[in-house]
Amino acid sequence: MAIVRFADQKLFRNPWADFERMRRELDALFQGGGPEASGRGAVFPALNVSEDPAHLYVRAEIPGVAASEVEISIEGDTLTIRGERQTCKAEEKCSYHRREIECGRFSRAITLPTKVQVDKVEAKAADGIITITLPKAEAVKPKQIKVNVG
Amino acid sequence: MTEKEMQIQQKQEVQQAGEPTKPEKQYVPAVDIFETAEAVNVLAEMPGVAKEGVEIELENETLTIRGVMAPVVCEGETVLLQEFQPGSYLRKFTVAETIDQEKIQATMADGVLTLVLPKLAPAKPRRIEVRGS
């Protein structure tokens, strides 16, 4: 089911809207990648965001970082994930053949689409993926409204 | 905290001759390989792979690392943003050193596989006496 929000409906039709859409799609095409890759470069950590009626879920792919070293904070409606990866072992008397795993500091911020209950946010880590569960604020949860006959 | 910013790389997909039968993606895990006097160490980055999903094979000097991502249960959820997708990891290496196959150790922690391949002790030179008939 497609949800049409009230704000999505335009009051006036822009005669150039189709051309703008076409230009955006062509840009995405030349950047390489299909619809899921459009508009994104290389990012770290990669995020998956999904929602159900009561929660928002943010899953971040952060391999090689202990859960205790990841710092998650919420300020207003911005969720920030910050940390440092320290897999670079400077061992004595060893020669590196390949070094592809990057290390160093990383941080990423996203704007949450709805208001959340900041004090009830939970995060858990498993196999290099951190799942952050954000309960939506009471005000934005869907509510059933009864129609009274009378 | 060191002052180094992390360089960001994109996940690479496996370029292979044969097409997989499953429609899932196959990624190339990023690796660090370093060698000490005793062993060859391989670190492979495979986020989402539990230790049950890792398969390591060493056959005829070819080391194969395979990892299957555990499925993430997200029933009844609407996807808003998707930057990574489930799939599997596959990478093969040719190991030049002689490896003591019995003593290979593998551990999985936080989505990173650590593989220690101990080198076989060099064979002692054996003197062969030539006997007269």
Short mmCIF file of C-alpha atoms in Angstrom, two decimals:
data_model
loop_
_atom_site.label_atom_id
_atom_site.label_comp_id
_atom_site.label_asym_id
_atom_site.label_seq_id
_atom_site.Cartn_x
_atom_site.Cartn_y
_atom_site.Cartn_z
CA MET A 1 0.00 0.00 0.00
CA ALA A 2 1.43 3.34 -1.01
CA ILE A 3 1.07 6.02 1.57
CA VAL A 4 0.36 9.46 0.20
CA ARG A 5 1.16 12.07 2.77
CA PHE A 6 -0.72 15.30 2.79
CA ALA A 7 2.44 17.30 2.19
CA ASP A 8 3.24 15.27 -0.94
CA GLN A 9 0.32 16.67 -2.85
CA LYS A 10 1.35 19.68 -4.83
CA LEU A 11 -1.00 22.58 -5.13
CA PHE A 12 0.22 23.59 -8.55
CA ARG A 13 1.59 21.35 -11.21
CA ASN A 14 5.12 22.24 -12.21
CA PRO A 15 5.28 22.00 -16.01
CA TRP A 16 9.00 21.15 -15.82
CA ALA A 17 8.59 18.44 -13.17
CA ASP A 18 8.82 15.61 -15.68
CA PHE A 19 12.00 17.02 -17.18
CA GLU A 20 13.52 17.41 -13.73
CA ARG A 21 12.66 13.85 -12.86
CA MET A 22 14.19 12.69 -16.14
CA ARG A 23 17.39 14.60 -15.45
CA ARG A 24 17.65 13.11 -11.96
CA GLU A 25 17.18 9.61 -13.28
CA LEU A 26 19.77 10.11 -16.02
CA ASP A 27 22.22 11.49 -13.45
CA ALA A 28 21.67 8.43 -11.31
CA LEU A 29 22.19 6.22 -14.35
CA PHE A 30 25.54 7.79 -15.21
CA GLN A 31 26.75 7.59 -11.64
CA GLY A 32 26.57 3.85 -12.09
CA GLY A 33 24.22 1.64 -10.21
CA GLY A 34 20.56 0.90 -10.20
CA PRO A 35 17.82 2.48 -8.17
CA GLU A 36 19.14 1.16 -4.86
CA ALA A 37 22.61 2.57 -5.46
CA SER A 38 21.53 5.98 -6.70
CA GLY A 39 22.51 9.02 -4.76
CA ARG A 40 25.02 7.30 -2.54
CA GLY A 41 28.74 7.18 -2.61
CA ALA A 42 30.97 5.08 -0.45
CA VAL A 43 29.81 5.47 3.11
CA PHE A 44 30.86 4.03 6.42
CA PRO A 45 29.07 2.58 8.19
CA ALA A 46 26.50 1.46 5.65
CA LEU A 47 23.02 1.78 7.12
CA ASN A 48 19.70 0.07 6.62
CA VAL A 49 16.75 1.94 8.01
CA SER A 50 13.29 0.44 8.32
CA GLU A 51 10.16 1.09 10.30
CA ASP A 52 7.08 -0.63 11.64
CA PRO A 53 4.10 1.15 13.20
CA ALA A 54 5.77 1.50 16.60
CA HIS A 55 9.53 1.47 15.94
CA LEU A 56 12.30 2.68 13.74
CA TYR A 57 15.17 0.28 13.13
CA VAL A 58 18.64 1.40 12.12
CA ARG A 59 21.13 -1.33 11.24
CA ALA A 60 24.75 -0.38 10.76
CA GLU A 61 27.43 -2.59 9.29
CA ILE A 62 30.50 -1.99 11.45
CA PRO A 63 32.87 -4.96 11.29
CA GLY A 64 35.90 -5.13 13.52
CA VAL A 65 34.71 -2.67 16.13
CA ALA A 66 33.71 -3.85 19.58
CA ALA A 67 30.22 -2.76 20.58
CA SER A 68 31.63 -0.91 23.58
CA GLU A 69 33.67 1.34 21.32
CA VAL A 70 30.78 2.58 19.24
CA GLU A 71 29.21 5.79 20.41
CA ILE A 72 25.58 6.37 19.49
CA SER A 73 23.93 9.67 20.28
CA ILE A 74 20.69 11.43 19.45
CA GLU A 75 20.39 15.16 19.36
CA GLY A 76 17.05 16.55 18.29
CA ASP A 77 16.20 14.35 15.32
CA THR A 78 19.77 13.55 14.34
CA LEU A 79 21.23 10.14 15.09
CA THR A 80 25.01 10.04 15.16
CA ILE A 81 27.15 6.90 15.10
CA ARG A 82 30.76 7.48 15.91
CA GLY A 83 33.73 5.31 16.68
CA GLU A 84 37.17 4.19 15.82
CA ARG A 85 38.46 1.02 14.28
CA GLN A 86 41.74 -0.28 15.60
CA THR A 87 42.35 -3.48 13.69
CA CYS A 88 45.72 -2.26 12.51
CA LYS A 89 48.08 -4.37 14.57
CA ALA A 90 51.61 -3.15 14.46
CA GLU A 91 53.22 -6.48 15.19
CA GLU A 92 56.92 -6.85 15.43
CA LYS A 93 58.74 -8.67 12.68
CA CYS A 94 55.90 -9.21 10.30
CA SER A 95 55.56 -8.33 6.68
CA TYR A 96 52.27 -7.23 5.23
CA HIS A 97 51.18 -8.74 1.94
CA ARG A 98 47.84 -7.00 1.76
CA ARG A 99 46.28 -4.18 3.72
CA GLU A 100 42.75 -3.59 2.64
CA ILE A 101 40.99 -3.19 5.96
CA GLU A 102 40.98 0.48 6.72
CA CYS A 103 41.18 1.76 10.22
CA GLY A 104 40.74 5.08 11.88
CA ARG A 105 37.93 7.23 13.11
CA PHE A 106 34.49 7.23 11.51
CA SER A 107 31.26 9.05 12.09
CA ARG A 108 27.95 9.21 10.37
CA ALA A 109 24.83 11.20 11.10
CA ILE A 110 21.33 10.68 9.75
CA THR A 111 18.15 12.62 10.21
CA LEU A 112 15.40 10.49 11.66
CA PRO A 113 12.14 10.64 9.70
CA THR A 114 9.96 10.80 12.83
CA LYS A 115 10.21 11.81 16.45
CA VAL A 116 11.42 9.07 18.78
CA GLN A 117 11.43 8.40 22.52
CA VAL A 118 15.06 9.20 23.13
CA ASP A 119 15.24 7.58 26.56
CA LYS A 120 13.98 4.22 25.26
CA VAL A 121 16.44 3.72 22.43
CA GLU A 122 18.23 0.38 22.51
CA ALA A 123 21.22 -0.89 20.58
CA LYS A 124 22.61 -4.36 20.27
CA ALA A 125 25.53 -5.76 18.33
CA ALA A 126 25.90 -9.12 16.63
CA ASP A 127 28.52 -10.26 14.12
CA GLY A 128 29.61 -6.77 13.17
CA ILE A 129 26.10 -5.41 12.68
CA ILE A 130 24.66 -3.00 15.21
CA THR A 131 20.88 -2.84 15.42
CA ILE A 132 19.44 0.31 16.96
CA THR A 133 15.77 0.11 17.92
CA LEU A 134 14.09 3.48 18.33
CA PRO A 135 10.52 3.50 19.68
CA LYS A 136 8.50 6.19 17.96
CA ALA A 137 7.11 9.03 20.03
CA GLU A 138 3.51 8.56 21.17
CA ALA A 139 2.48 11.55 19.08
CA VAL A 140 3.46 9.93 15.78
CA LYS A 141 2.19 6.40 16.43
CA PRO A 142 -0.85 5.49 14.37
CA LYS A 143 -4.06 5.64 16.42
CA GLN A 144 -7.43 4.18 15.70
CA ILE A 145 -10.23 6.72 15.86
CA LYS A 146 -13.71 5.44 16.36
CA VAL A 147 -16.57 7.03 14.52
CA ASN A 148 -19.51 7.47 16.81
CA VAL A 149 -22.92 7.08 15.31
CA GLY A 150 -25.44 9.44 16.77
CA MET B 1 42.19 8.41 19.85
CA THR B 2 44.52 8.70 16.93
CA GLU B 3 43.94 11.49 14.50
CA LYS B 4 43.58 9.26 11.49
CA GLU B 5 40.32 9.51 9.60
CA MET B 6 39.11 6.31 8.11
CA GLN B 7 39.35 5.93 4.35
CA ILE B 8 36.03 4.74 3.08
CA GLN B 9 35.76 1.98 0.53
CA GLN B 10 32.82 0.49 -1.19
CA LYS B 11 31.97 -3.19 -0.98
CA GLN B 12 33.14 -5.03 -4.06
CA GLU B 13 31.09 -7.69 -5.74
CA VAL B 14 32.67 -10.92 -6.93
CA GLN B 15 33.47 -10.97 -10.62
CA GLN B 16 33.26 -14.58 -11.59
CA ALA B 17 33.00 -16.67 -14.68
CA GLY B 18 30.13 -18.86 -13.54
CA GLU B 19 26.81 -17.36 -12.64
CA PRO B 20 25.45 -18.24 -9.23
CA THR B 21 22.12 -20.01 -9.10
CA LYS B 22 20.92 -18.01 -6.12
CA PRO B 23 19.95 -14.42 -6.79
CA GLU B 24 21.86 -13.17 -3.74
CA LYS B 25 24.90 -10.95 -3.98
CA GLN B 26 28.42 -12.21 -3.54
CA TYR B 27 30.94 -9.83 -2.08
CA VAL B 28 34.70 -9.81 -1.91
CA PRO B 29 35.71 -9.43 1.73
CA ALA B 30 38.46 -6.90 2.41
CA VAL B 31 41.49 -8.67 3.85
CA ASP B 32 44.71 -7.99 5.68
CA ILE B 33 47.39 -10.60 5.18
CA PHE B 34 50.59 -10.53 7.14
CA GLU B 35 53.33 -13.01 7.63
CA THR B 36 55.45 -13.65 10.67
CA ALA B 37 58.26 -16.15 11.02
CA GLU B 38 55.85 -18.81 12.25
CA ALA B 39 52.60 -18.20 10.46
CA VAL B 40 50.59 -16.49 7.76
CA ASN B 41 47.73 -14.46 9.24
CA VAL B 42 44.63 -13.57 7.31
CA LEU B 43 42.02 -11.09 8.57
CA ALA B 44 38.82 -10.95 6.53
CA GLU B 45 36.01 -8.50 7.02
CA MET B 46 32.65 -10.23 6.80
CA PRO B 47 29.96 -8.28 8.64
CA GLY B 48 26.75 -10.19 9.27
CA VAL B 49 28.38 -13.60 9.18
CA ALA B 50 28.08 -15.70 12.31
CA LYS B 51 30.78 -18.21 13.10
CA GLU B 52 28.52 -21.04 11.89
CA GLY B 53 28.35 -19.47 8.46
CA VAL B 54 32.08 -19.47 7.77
CA GLU B 55 33.68 -22.10 5.58
CA ILE B 56 37.41 -22.33 5.11
CA GLU B 57 39.12 -24.73 2.75
CA LEU B 58 42.73 -25.26 1.91
CA GLU B 59 43.24 -27.50 -1.03
CA ASN B 60 46.21 -27.67 -3.38
CA GLU B 61 47.60 -24.36 -2.16
CA THR B 62 44.27 -22.64 -2.75
CA LEU B 63 42.71 -21.10 0.30
CA THR B 64 38.99 -20.46 -0.03
CA ILE B 65 37.15 -18.28 2.44
CA ARG B 66 33.39 -18.36 2.24
CA GLY B 67 30.88 -16.69 4.53
CA VAL B 68 27.12 -16.77 4.48
CA MET B 69 25.32 -13.89 6.10
CA ALA B 70 22.78 -14.85 8.71
CA PRO B 71 19.34 -13.70 7.57
CA VAL B 72 18.11 -10.59 9.33
CA VAL B 73 14.52 -10.94 10.46
CA CYS B 74 12.61 -7.80 9.60
CA GLU B 75 9.06 -8.96 9.07
CA GLY B 76 6.41 -6.31 8.96
CA GLU B 77 8.98 -3.57 8.49
CA THR B 78 8.96 -1.02 5.71
CA VAL B 79 12.39 -0.29 4.27
CA LEU B 80 13.26 3.40 4.25
CA LEU B 81 16.92 3.23 3.29
CA GLN B 82 19.00 0.30 2.15
CA GLU B 83 22.73 0.64 1.81
CA PHE B 84 23.79 -2.93 2.40
CA GLN B 85 22.13 -6.11 1.29
CA PRO B 86 22.31 -9.67 2.48
CA GLY B 87 24.53 -11.98 0.52
CA SER B 88 27.61 -14.06 0.88
CA TYR B 89 31.33 -13.47 0.83
CA LEU B 90 33.81 -15.39 -1.26
CA ARG B 91 37.53 -15.01 -1.80
CA LYS B 92 40.31 -17.32 -2.89
CA PHE B 93 44.06 -17.06 -2.40
CA THR B 94 47.02 -19.06 -3.52
CA VAL B 95 49.22 -19.84 -0.55
CA ALA B 96 52.83 -20.25 -1.57
CA GLU B 97 54.13 -21.38 1.81
CA THR B 98 53.71 -24.90 3.07
CA ILE B 99 51.09 -24.78 5.76
CA ASP B 100 50.62 -27.15 8.65
CA GLN B 101 47.03 -28.03 7.90
CA GLU B 102 46.44 -29.64 11.28
CA LYS B 103 47.15 -26.47 13.20
CA ILE B 104 45.07 -23.94 11.29
CA GLN B 105 43.09 -21.74 13.66
CA ALA B 106 40.12 -19.58 12.84
CA THR B 107 38.19 -17.20 15.07
CA MET B 108 35.31 -14.90 14.33
CA ALA B 109 34.73 -11.71 16.30
CA ASP B 110 32.59 -8.67 15.50
CA GLY B 111 32.27 -9.70 11.86
CA VAL B 112 36.01 -10.13 11.29
CA LEU B 113 37.51 -13.54 10.62
CA THR B 114 41.01 -14.14 11.93
CA LEU B 115 42.80 -17.04 10.32
CA VAL B 116 46.20 -18.26 11.47
CA LEU B 117 47.97 -20.59 9.07
CA PRO B 118 51.09 -21.93 10.80
CA LYS B 119 53.99 -22.67 8.50
CA LEU B 120 55.34 -26.16 8.38
CA ALA B 121 58.77 -26.49 9.94
CA PRO B 122 61.27 -26.65 7.11
CA ALA B 123 62.21 -30.19 6.29
CA LYS B 124 65.60 -31.12 7.56
CA PRO B 125 68.11 -31.78 4.81
CA ARG B 126 68.60 -35.48 4.57
CA ARG B 127 71.83 -36.89 3.38
CA ILE B 128 71.46 -39.83 1.13
CA GLU B 129 74.30 -42.23 1.07
CA VAL B 130 75.09 -43.85 -2.19
CA ARG B 131 75.99 -47.39 -1.65
CA GLY B 132 78.17 -49.41 -3.87
CA SER B 133 76.66 -52.46 -5.43
#
